[in-house]
Every structure is written in structure tokens, then in C-alpha cells.
mmCIF file of C-alpha atoms and ligand atoms in Angstrom:
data_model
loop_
_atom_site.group_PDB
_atom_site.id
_atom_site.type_symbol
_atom_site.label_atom_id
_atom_site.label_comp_id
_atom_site.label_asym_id
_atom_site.label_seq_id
_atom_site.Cartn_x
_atom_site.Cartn_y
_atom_site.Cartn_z
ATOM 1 C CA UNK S 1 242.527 61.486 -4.885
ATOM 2 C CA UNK S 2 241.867 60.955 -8.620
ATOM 3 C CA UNK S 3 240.037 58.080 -9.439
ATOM 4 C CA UNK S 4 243.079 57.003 -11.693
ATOM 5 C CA UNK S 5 245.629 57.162 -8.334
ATOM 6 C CA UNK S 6 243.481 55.538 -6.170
ATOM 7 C CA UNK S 7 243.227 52.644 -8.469
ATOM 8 C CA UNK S 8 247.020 52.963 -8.943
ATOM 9 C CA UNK S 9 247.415 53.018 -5.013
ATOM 10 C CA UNK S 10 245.648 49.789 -4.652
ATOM 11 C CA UNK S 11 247.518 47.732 -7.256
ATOM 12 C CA UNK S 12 250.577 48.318 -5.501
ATOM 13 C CA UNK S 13 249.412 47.458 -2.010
ATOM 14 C CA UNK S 14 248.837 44.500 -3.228
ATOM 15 C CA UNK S 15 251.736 43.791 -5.123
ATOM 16 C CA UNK S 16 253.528 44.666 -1.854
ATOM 17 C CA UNK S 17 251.026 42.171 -0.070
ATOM 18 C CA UNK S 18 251.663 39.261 -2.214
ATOM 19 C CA UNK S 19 254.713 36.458 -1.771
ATOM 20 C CA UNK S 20 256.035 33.615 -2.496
ATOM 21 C CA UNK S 21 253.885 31.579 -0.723
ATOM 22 C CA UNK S 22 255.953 28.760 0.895
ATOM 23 C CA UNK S 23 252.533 27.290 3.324
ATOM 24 C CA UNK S 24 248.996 26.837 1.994
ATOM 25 C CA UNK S 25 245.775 26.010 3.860
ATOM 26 C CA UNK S 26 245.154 22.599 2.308
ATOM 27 C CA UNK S 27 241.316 23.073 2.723
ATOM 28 C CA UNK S 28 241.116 26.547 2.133
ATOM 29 C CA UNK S 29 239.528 25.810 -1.529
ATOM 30 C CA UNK S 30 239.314 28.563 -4.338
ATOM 31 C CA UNK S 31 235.753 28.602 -6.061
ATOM 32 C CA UNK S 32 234.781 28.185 -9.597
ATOM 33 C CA UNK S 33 234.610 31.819 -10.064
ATOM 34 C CA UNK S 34 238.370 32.898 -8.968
ATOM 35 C CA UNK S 35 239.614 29.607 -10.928
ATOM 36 C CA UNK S 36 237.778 30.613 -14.276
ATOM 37 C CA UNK S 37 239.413 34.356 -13.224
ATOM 38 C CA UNK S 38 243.077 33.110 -13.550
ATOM 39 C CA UNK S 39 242.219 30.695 -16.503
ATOM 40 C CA UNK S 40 241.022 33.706 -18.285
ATOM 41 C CA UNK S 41 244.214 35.568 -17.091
ATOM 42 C CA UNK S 42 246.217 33.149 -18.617
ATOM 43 C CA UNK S 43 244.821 33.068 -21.809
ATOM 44 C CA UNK S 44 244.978 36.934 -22.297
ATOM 45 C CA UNK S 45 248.447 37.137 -22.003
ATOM 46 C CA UNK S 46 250.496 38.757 -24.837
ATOM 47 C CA UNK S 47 253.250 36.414 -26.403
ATOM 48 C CA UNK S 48 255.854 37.450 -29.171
ATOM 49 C CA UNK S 49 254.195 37.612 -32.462
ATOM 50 C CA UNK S 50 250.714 36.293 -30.709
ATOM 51 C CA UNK S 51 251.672 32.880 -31.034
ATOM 52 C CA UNK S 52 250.651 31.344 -27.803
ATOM 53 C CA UNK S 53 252.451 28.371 -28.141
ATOM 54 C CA UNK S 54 251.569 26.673 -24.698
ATOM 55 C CA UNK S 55 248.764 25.543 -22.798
ATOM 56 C CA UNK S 56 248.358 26.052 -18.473
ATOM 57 C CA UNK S 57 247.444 22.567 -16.952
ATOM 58 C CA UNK S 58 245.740 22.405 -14.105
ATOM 59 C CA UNK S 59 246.225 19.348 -11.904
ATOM 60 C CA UNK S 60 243.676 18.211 -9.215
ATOM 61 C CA UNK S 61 243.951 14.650 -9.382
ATOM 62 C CA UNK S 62 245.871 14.251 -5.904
ATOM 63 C CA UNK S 63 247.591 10.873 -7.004
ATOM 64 C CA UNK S 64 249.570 13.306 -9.223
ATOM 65 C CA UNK S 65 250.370 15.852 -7.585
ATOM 66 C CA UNK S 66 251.631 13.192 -4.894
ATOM 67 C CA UNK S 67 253.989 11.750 -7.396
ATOM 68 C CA UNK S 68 254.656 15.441 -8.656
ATOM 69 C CA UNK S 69 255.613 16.281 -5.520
ATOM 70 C CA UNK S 70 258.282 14.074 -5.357
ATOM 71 C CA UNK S 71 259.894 15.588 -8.355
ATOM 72 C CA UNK S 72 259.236 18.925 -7.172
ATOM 73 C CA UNK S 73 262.406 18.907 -4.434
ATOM 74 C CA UNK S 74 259.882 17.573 -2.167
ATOM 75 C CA UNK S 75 257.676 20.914 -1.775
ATOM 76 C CA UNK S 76 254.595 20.862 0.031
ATOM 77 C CA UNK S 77 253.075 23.763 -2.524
ATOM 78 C CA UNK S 78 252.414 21.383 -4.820
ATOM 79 C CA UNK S 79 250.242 19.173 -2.664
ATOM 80 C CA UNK S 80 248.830 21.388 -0.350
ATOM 81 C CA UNK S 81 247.746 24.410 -2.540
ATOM 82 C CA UNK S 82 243.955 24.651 -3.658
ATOM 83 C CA UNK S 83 245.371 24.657 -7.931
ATOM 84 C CA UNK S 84 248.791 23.693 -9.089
ATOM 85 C CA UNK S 85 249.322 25.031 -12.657
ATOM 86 C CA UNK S 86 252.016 23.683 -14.510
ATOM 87 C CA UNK S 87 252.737 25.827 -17.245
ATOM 88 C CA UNK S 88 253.771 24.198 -20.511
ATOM 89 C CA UNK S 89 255.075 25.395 -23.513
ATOM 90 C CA UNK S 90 254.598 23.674 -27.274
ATOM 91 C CA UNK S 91 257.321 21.108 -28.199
ATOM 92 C CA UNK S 92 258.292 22.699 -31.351
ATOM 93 C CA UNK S 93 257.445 26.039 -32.716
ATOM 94 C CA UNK S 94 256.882 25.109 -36.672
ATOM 95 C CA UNK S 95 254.966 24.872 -39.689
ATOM 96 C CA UNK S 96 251.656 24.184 -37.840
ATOM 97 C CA UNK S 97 252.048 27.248 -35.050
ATOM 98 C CA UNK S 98 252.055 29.793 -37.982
ATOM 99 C CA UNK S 99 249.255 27.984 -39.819
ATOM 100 C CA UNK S 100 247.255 27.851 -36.752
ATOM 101 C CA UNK S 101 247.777 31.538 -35.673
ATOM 102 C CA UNK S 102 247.404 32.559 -39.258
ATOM 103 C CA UNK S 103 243.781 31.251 -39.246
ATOM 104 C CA UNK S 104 243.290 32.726 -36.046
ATOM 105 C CA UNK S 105 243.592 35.864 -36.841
ATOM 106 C CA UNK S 106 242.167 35.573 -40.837
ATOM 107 C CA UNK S 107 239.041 34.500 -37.983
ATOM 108 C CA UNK S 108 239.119 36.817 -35.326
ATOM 109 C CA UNK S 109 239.623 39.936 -37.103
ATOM 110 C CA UNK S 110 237.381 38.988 -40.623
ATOM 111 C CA UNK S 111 240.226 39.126 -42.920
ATOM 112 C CA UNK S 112 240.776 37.380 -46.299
ATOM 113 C CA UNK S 113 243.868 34.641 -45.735
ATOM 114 C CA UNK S 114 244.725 36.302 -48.678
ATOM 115 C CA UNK S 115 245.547 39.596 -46.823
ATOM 116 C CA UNK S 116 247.674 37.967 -44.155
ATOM 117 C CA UNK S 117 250.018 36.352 -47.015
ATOM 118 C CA UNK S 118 252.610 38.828 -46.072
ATOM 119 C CA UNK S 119 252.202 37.766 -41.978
ATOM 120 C CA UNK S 120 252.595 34.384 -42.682
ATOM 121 C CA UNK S 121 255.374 34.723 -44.702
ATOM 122 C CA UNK S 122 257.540 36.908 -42.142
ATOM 123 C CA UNK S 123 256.389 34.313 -39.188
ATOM 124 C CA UNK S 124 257.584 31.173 -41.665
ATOM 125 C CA UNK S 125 261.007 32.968 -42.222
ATOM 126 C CA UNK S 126 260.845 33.592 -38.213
ATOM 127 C CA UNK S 127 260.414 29.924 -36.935
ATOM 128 C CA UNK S 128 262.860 28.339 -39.759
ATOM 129 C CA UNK S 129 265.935 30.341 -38.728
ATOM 130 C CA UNK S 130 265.210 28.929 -34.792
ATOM 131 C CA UNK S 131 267.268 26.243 -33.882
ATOM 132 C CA UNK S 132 265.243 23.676 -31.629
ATOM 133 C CA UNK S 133 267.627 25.024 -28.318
ATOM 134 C CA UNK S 134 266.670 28.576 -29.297
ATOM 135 C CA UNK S 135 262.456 27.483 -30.029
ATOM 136 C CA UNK S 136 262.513 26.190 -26.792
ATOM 137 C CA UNK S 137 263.941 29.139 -24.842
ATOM 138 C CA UNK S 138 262.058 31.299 -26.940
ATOM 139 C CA UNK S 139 258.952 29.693 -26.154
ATOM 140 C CA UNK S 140 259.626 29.490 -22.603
ATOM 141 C CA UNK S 141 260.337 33.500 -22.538
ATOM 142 C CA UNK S 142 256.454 33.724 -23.264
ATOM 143 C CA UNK S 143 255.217 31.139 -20.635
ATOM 144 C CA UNK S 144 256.813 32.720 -18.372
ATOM 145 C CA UNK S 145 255.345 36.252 -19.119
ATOM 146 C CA UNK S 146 252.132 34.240 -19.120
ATOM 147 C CA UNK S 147 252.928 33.012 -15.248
ATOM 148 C CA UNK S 148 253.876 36.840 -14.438
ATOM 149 C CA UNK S 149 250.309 37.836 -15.695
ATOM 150 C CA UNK S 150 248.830 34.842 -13.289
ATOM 151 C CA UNK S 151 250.958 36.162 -10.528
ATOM 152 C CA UNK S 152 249.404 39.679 -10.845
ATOM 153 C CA UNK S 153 245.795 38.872 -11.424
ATOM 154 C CA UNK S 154 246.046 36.805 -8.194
ATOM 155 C CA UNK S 155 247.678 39.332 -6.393
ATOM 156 C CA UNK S 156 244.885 41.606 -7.330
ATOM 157 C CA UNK S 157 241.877 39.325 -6.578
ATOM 158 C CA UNK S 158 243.914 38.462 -2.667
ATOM 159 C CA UNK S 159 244.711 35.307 -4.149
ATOM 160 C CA UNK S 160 247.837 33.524 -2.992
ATOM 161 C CA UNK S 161 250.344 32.015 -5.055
ATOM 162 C CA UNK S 162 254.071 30.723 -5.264
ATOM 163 C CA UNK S 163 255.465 30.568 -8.599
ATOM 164 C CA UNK S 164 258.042 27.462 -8.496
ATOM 165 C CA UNK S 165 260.816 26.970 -10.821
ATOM 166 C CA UNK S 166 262.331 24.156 -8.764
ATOM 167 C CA UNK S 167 261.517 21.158 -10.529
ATOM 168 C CA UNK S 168 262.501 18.331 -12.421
ATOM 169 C CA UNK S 169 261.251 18.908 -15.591
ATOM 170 C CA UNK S 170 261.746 15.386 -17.184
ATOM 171 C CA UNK S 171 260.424 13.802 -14.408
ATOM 172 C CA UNK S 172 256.938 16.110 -14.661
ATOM 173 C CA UNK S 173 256.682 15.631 -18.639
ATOM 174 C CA UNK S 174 256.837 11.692 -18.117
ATOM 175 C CA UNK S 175 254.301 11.631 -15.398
ATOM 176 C CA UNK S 176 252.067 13.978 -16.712
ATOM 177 C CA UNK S 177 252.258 12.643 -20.618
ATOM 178 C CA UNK S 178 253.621 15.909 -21.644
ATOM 179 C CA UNK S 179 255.695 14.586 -25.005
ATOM 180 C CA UNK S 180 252.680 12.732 -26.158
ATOM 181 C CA UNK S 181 250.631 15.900 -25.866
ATOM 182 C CA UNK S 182 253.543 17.882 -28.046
ATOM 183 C CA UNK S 183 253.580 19.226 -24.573
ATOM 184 C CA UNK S 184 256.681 20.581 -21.992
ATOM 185 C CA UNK S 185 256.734 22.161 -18.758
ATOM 186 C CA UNK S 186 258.422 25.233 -18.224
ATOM 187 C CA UNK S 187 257.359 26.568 -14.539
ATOM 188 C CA UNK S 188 254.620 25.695 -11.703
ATOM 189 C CA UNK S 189 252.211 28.086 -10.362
ATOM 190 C CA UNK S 190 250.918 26.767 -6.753
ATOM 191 C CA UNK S 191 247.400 29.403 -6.238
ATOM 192 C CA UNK S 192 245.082 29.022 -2.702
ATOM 193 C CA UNK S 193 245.640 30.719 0.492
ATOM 194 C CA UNK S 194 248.109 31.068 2.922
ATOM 195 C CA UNK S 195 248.666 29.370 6.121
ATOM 196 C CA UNK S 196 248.560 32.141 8.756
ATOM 197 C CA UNK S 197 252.072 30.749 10.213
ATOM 198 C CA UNK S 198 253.811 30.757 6.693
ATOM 199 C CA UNK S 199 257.078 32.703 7.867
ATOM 200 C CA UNK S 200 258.204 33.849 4.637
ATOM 201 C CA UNK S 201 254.758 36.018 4.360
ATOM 202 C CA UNK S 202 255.457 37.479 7.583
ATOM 203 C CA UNK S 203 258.852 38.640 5.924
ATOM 204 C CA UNK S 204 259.254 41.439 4.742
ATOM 205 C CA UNK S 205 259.653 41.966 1.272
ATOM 206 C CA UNK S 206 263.219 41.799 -0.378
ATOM 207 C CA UNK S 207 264.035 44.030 -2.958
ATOM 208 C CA UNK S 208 266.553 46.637 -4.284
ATOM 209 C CA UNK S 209 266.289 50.091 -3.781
ATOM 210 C CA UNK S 210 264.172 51.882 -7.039
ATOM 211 C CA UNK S 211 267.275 53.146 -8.118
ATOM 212 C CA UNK S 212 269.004 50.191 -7.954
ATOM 213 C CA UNK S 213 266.920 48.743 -10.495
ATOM 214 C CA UNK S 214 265.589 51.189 -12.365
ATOM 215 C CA UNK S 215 267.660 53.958 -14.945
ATOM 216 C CA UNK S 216 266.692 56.611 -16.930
ATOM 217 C CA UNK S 217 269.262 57.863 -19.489
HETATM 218 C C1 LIG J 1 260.547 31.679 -12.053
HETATM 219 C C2 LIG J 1 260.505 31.573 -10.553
HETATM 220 C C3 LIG J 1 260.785 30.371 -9.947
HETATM 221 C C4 LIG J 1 260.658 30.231 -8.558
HETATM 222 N N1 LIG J 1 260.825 29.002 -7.982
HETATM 223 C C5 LIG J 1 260.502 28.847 -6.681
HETATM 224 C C6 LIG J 1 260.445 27.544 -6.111
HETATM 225 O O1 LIG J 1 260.705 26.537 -6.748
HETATM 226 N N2 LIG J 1 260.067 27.457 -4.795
HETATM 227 C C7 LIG J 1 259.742 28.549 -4.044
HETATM 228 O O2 LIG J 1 259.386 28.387 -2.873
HETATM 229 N N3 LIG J 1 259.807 29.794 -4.574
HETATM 230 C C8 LIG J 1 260.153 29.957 -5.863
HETATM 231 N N4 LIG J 1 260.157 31.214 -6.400
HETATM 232 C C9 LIG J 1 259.825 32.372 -5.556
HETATM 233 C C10 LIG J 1 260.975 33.373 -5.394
HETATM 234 O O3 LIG J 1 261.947 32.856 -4.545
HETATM 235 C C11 LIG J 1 260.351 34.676 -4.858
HETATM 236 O O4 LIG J 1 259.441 35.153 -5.820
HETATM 237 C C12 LIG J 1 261.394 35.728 -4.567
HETATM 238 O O5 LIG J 1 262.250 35.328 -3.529
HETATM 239 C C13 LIG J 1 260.760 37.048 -4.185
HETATM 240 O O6 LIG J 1 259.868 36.930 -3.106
HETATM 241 P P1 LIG J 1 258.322 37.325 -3.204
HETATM 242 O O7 LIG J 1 257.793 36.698 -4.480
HETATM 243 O O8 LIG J 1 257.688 36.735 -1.996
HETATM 244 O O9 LIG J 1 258.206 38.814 -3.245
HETATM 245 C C14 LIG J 1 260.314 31.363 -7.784
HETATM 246 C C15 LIG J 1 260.071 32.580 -8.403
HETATM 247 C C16 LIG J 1 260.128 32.692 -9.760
HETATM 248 C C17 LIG J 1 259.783 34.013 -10.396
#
């Protein structure tokens, strides 16, 4: 088989390998190496425009993810997993976000500010028409591509994870000092390894047939 298929053949076994992991080994720790992995993972996800307006905690103290727990409909992912990530996004999308990307890039790619007039112009008129309900969804769109990038690089590195929507998302931004960081959360990501008697990984997988899901026209 050509290299290209092979490689192709093993990203889908373990797409078809990975779940939503329901029961981690509590002491089954990831190392320093797989955690820099995902952090990297993270931050190379695309976002509309580039703007990266969030930021992936990870929590280890154990008091909090305790009390985070409790806010988290009681699920034992967000104790027992080796990382919890809670995925924020940026409390307004403004002024400052274009500024900031606008040096960015002036930085990254060696051009003149004066060239990226134009950019910055087009990304001012962008965040002015948002309301502050249609910032925040929009910025939560791109977290959660962000989480769907986490999802597949642990997936390929054998790398549990659950990604957890079921949360009270008040409740996390006051414990974890999220407003006063210009900070909300958006989704969790619980990452470790599975509990050989997790059920739901024994399941198989649920989905619609390819056709079901997928048209061409
Ligand atoms: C955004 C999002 C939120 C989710 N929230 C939870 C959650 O709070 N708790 C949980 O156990 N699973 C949660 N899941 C997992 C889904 O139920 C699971 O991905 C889906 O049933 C498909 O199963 P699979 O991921 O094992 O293939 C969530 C998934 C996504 C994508």
C-alpha cells in the first residue's frame, strides 16, 4: 500500500478507536511530553480571521477540580482524568483583538504595519457590526474547532479523552476567576486513559450511515 494510504488507514483506526471516555484511570498519569503535544495542538488550531481569541486552561490543582466537579453534573471525568482542559474563549472580541493580531502578524511574517492597514481596517469593520450575543457565539464557534483539533491529536497519539459540554458555565467562570481574566468557558476537555471497564468504550460506535451524512450534488 502507498505510503500516503497507509498513513490514511491508520488515522481512521484510530478515529474509530477513540470515545467519549465516560471512566479514567485516576493514576494512569500522562507525561510532560504528550501534555506539551496537546498544548501545542491547541495552539495550532485555525480560527476565523486568525484571531485566536481564547486561551485552554489546564487545571491540576485537585481542590478545583473537586469544586468543578460539582458544577460539572457531578461527573467523575473531571476529577479522575490525568488533565482537565477547560476551554475558554475571550470576553469580548474588540478594539484590542484586532490590534493584537494585527501586530502579530506585522511580526510573524516581517511586514510594515503600514502594509496591513487594509487588514486591520476590514477586521475593525468585522468586530463593530457584532453584537456582544453574536461575539460570543462567534467566538465560541472557534474554541470549539480548537477542542475538535485536541480531540484528534489525542486520538492519534492513543490518548483518551471526553469532550464535555455539560456544565454550568457560571458556576466554572466564578470559581476559576474567569471574568477577571477577560476570560469564559465554552467546553471541557477531560484527556488520560481509560478504565478497562468503561462500558461506553466497549460500545460500539454510533453513527449514521456515510450517506446519511454526507451529499454530493
Ligand atoms: C461539544 C460536546 C459536548 C459533550 N458533552 C459531554 C458531556 O458533558 N459528558 C459526556 O460524557 N460526554 C459528552 N460528549 C460526548 C458525546 O456524547 C460523544 O462524543 C458522542 O456520543 C459520540 O460518541 P464518541 O465520541 O464516543 O464517538 C460531548 C461531546 C461534544 C462534542
Amino acid at each position: 500500500m502507498p505510503a500516503a494510504q497507509t498513513r490514511t488507514g491508520e488515522v481512521l483506526e484510530a478515529l474509530n478507536w477513540r470515545r467519549a471516555i465516560k471512566k479514567f484511570k485516576p493514576d494512569a498519569k500522562l507525561d510532560a511530553q504528550e501534555l506539551d503535544y496537546l498544548k501545542e495542538a491547541l495552539r495550532l488550531a485555525p480560527s476565523s480571521f486568525g484571531f485566536q481569541a481564547w486561551r485552554f486552561l489546564f487545571v491540576e490543582d485537585p481542590a478545583l477540580r473537586k469544586a468543578l466537579r460539582e458544577k460539572a453534573w457531578g461527573q467523575a471525568q473531571v476529577e479522575d482524568a490525568s488533565a482537565l482542559v477547560v476551554l475558554c474563549r475571550e470576553d469580548e472580541l474588540g478594539a484590542e483583538s484586532v490590534t493584537r493580531l494585527v501586530r502579530a502578524t506585522a511580526e510573524r511574517t516581517n511586514a510594515p504595519l503600514k502594509s496591513l492597514e487594509g487588514f486591520e481596517s476590514m477586521l475593525s469593520g468585522f468586530v463593530a457590526k457584532l453584537s456582544k450575543e453574536d461575539a460570543a457565539a462567534y467566538m465560541n464557534e472557534q474554541v470549539h474547532i480548537a477542542l475538535g483539533f485536541l480531540l484528534f491529536a489525542a486520538a492519534q497519539a492513543g490518548i483518551d479523552a471526553c469532550p464535555m459540554g455539560g456544565f454550568e458555565k457560571e458556576g466554572f467562570d466564578e470559581i476559576l476567576g474567569l471574568k477577571e481574566k477577560g476570560l469564559r468557558s465554552a467546553v471541557l476537555c477531560a484527556l488520560g486513559r481509560r478504565a478497562e471497564d468503561d462500558a461506553y468504550a466497549a460500545r460500539p460506535k454510533v453513527r449514521f450511515a456515510l450517506d446519511e451524512v454526507v451529499e454530493t450534488i
